[in-house]
Coordinates of N, CA and C in Angstrom, one line a residue:
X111 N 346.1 2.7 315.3 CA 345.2 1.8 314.6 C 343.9 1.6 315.4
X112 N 342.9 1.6 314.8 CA 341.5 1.4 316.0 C 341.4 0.2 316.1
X113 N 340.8 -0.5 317.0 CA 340.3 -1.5 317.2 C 339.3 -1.8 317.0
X114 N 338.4 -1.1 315.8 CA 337.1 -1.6 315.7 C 337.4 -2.2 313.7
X115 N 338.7 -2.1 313.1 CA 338.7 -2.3 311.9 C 339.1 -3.9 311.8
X116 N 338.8 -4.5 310.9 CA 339.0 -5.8 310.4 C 339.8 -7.0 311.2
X117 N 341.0 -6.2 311.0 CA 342.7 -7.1 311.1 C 342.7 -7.1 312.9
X118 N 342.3 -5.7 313.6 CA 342.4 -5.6 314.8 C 341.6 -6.6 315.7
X119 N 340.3 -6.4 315.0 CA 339.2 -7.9 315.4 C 339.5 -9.1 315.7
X120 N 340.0 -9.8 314.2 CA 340.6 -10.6 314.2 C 341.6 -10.7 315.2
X121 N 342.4 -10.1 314.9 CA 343.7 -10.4 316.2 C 343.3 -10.7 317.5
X122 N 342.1 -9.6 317.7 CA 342.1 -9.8 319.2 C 341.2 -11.3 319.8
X123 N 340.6 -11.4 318.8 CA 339.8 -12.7 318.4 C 340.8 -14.3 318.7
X124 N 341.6 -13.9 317.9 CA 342.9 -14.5 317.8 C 343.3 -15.3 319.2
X125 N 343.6 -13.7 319.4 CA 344.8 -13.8 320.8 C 343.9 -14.0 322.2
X126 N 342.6 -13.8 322.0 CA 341.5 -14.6 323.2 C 341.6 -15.7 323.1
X127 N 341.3 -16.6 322.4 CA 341.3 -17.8 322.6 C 342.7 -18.7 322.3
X128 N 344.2 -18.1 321.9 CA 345.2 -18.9 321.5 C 346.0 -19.7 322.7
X129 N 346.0 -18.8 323.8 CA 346.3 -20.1 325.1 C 345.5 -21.0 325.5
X130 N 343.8 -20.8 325.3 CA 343.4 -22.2 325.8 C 343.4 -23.3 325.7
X131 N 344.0 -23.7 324.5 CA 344.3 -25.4 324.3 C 345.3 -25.8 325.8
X132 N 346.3 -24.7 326.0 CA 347.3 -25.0 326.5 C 346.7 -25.0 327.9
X133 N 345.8 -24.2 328.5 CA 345.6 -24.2 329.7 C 344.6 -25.3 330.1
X134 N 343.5 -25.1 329.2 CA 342.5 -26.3 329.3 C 343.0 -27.8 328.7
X135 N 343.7 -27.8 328.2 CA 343.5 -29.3 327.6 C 345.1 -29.3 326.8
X136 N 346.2 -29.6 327.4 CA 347.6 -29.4 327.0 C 347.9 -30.5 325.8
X137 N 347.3 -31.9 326.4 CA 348.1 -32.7 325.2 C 347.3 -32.9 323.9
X138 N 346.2 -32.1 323.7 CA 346.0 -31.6 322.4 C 346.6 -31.5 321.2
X139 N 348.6 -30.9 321.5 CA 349.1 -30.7 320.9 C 349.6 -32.1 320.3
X140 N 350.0 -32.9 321.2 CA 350.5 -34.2 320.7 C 349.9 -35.1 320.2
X141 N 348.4 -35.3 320.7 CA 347.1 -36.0 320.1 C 346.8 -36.1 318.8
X142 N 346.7 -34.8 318.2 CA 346.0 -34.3 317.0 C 344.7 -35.3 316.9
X143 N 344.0 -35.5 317.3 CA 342.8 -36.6 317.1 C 341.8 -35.7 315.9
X144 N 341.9 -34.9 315.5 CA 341.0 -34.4 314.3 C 341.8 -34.9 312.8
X145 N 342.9 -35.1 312.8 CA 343.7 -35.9 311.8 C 342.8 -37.3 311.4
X146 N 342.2 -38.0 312.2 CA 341.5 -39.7 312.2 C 340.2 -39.1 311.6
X147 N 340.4 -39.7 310.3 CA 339.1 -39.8 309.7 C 337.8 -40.2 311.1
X148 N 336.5 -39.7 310.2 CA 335.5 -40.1 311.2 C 335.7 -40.6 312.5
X149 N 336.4 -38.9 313.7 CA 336.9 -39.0 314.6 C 335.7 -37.9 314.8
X150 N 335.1 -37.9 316.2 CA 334.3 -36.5 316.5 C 335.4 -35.4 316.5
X151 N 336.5 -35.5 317.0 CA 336.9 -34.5 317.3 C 337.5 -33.7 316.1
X152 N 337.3 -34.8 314.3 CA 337.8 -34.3 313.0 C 336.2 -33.1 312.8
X153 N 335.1 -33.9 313.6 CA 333.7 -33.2 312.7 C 333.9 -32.1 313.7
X154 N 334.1 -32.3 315.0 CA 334.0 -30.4 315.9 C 335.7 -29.4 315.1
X155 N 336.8 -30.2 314.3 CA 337.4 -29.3 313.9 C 337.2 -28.2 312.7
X156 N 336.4 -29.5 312.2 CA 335.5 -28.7 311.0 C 334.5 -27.9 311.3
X157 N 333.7 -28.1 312.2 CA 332.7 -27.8 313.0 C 333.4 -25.9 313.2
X158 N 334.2 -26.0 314.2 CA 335.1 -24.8 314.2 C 335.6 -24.1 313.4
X159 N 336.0 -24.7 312.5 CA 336.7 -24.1 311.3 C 335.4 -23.0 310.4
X160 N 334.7 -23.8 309.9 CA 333.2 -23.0 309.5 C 333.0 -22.3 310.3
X161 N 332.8 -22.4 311.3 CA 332.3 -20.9 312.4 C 333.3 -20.1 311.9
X162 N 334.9 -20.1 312.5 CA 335.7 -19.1 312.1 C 335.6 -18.2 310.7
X163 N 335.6 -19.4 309.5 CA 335.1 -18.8 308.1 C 334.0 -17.7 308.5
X164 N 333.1 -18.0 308.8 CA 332.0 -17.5 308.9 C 331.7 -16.1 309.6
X165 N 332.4 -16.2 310.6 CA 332.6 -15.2 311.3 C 334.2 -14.0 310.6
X166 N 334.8 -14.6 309.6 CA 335.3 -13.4 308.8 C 334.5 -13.2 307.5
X167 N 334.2 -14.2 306.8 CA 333.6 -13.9 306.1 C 331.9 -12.6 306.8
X168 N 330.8 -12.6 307.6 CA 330.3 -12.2 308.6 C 330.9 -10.2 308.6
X169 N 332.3 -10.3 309.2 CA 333.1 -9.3 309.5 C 333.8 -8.8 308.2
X170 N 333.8 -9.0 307.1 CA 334.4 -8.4 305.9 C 333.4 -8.0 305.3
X171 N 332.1 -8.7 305.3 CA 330.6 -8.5 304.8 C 330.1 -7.0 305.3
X172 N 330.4 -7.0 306.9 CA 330.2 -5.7 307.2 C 330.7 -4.8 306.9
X173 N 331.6 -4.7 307.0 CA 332.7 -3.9 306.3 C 332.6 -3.3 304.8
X174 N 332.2 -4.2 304.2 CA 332.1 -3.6 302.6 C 331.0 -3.0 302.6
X175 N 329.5 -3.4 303.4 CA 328.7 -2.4 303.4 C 329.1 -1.0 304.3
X176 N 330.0 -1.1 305.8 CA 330.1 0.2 306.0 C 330.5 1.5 304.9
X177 N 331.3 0.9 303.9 CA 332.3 1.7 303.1 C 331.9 1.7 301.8
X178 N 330.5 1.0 301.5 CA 330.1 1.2 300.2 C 330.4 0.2 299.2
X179 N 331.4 -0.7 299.5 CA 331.8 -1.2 298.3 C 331.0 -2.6 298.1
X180 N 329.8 -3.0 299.1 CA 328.9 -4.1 298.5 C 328.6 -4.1 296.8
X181 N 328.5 -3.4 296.0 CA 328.0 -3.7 294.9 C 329.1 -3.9 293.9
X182 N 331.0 -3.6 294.3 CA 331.7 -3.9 293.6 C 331.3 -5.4 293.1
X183 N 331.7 -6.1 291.8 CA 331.7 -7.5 291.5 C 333.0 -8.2 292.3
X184 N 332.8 -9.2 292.4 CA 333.9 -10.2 292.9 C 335.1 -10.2 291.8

């Protein structure tokens, strides 16, 4: 499989950043502070969340123009 196609990106994307809650900041898990309404830490989840969208959405965008299929309809 190459590493330069969609799913592999992703993954590796993934798997960079999936231990650092645990190394940098452990009780994250038990916290959940993005759950509390108008909590900063609910606006940096969302905050993150849209980047991530963005960045596949971003990465599929390219994609459909590599291979031609920008002008299919949705």
């Amino acid at each position: 499989m190459s590493e330069s196609n969609p799913l592999s990106l992703l993954r590796r994307r993934r798997d960079d950043i999936r231990d650092r809650p645990d190394e940098e900041a452990p009780y994250t898990a038990a916290d959940q502070k993005h759950l509390d309404s108008d909590s900063s830490e609910r606006a940096y989840w969302h905050h993150g969340y849209q980047a991530a969208l963005s960045d596949v959405l971003d990465l599929l965008t390219n994609v459909d123009q590599r291979y031609g299929s920008e002008d299919i309809p949705n």
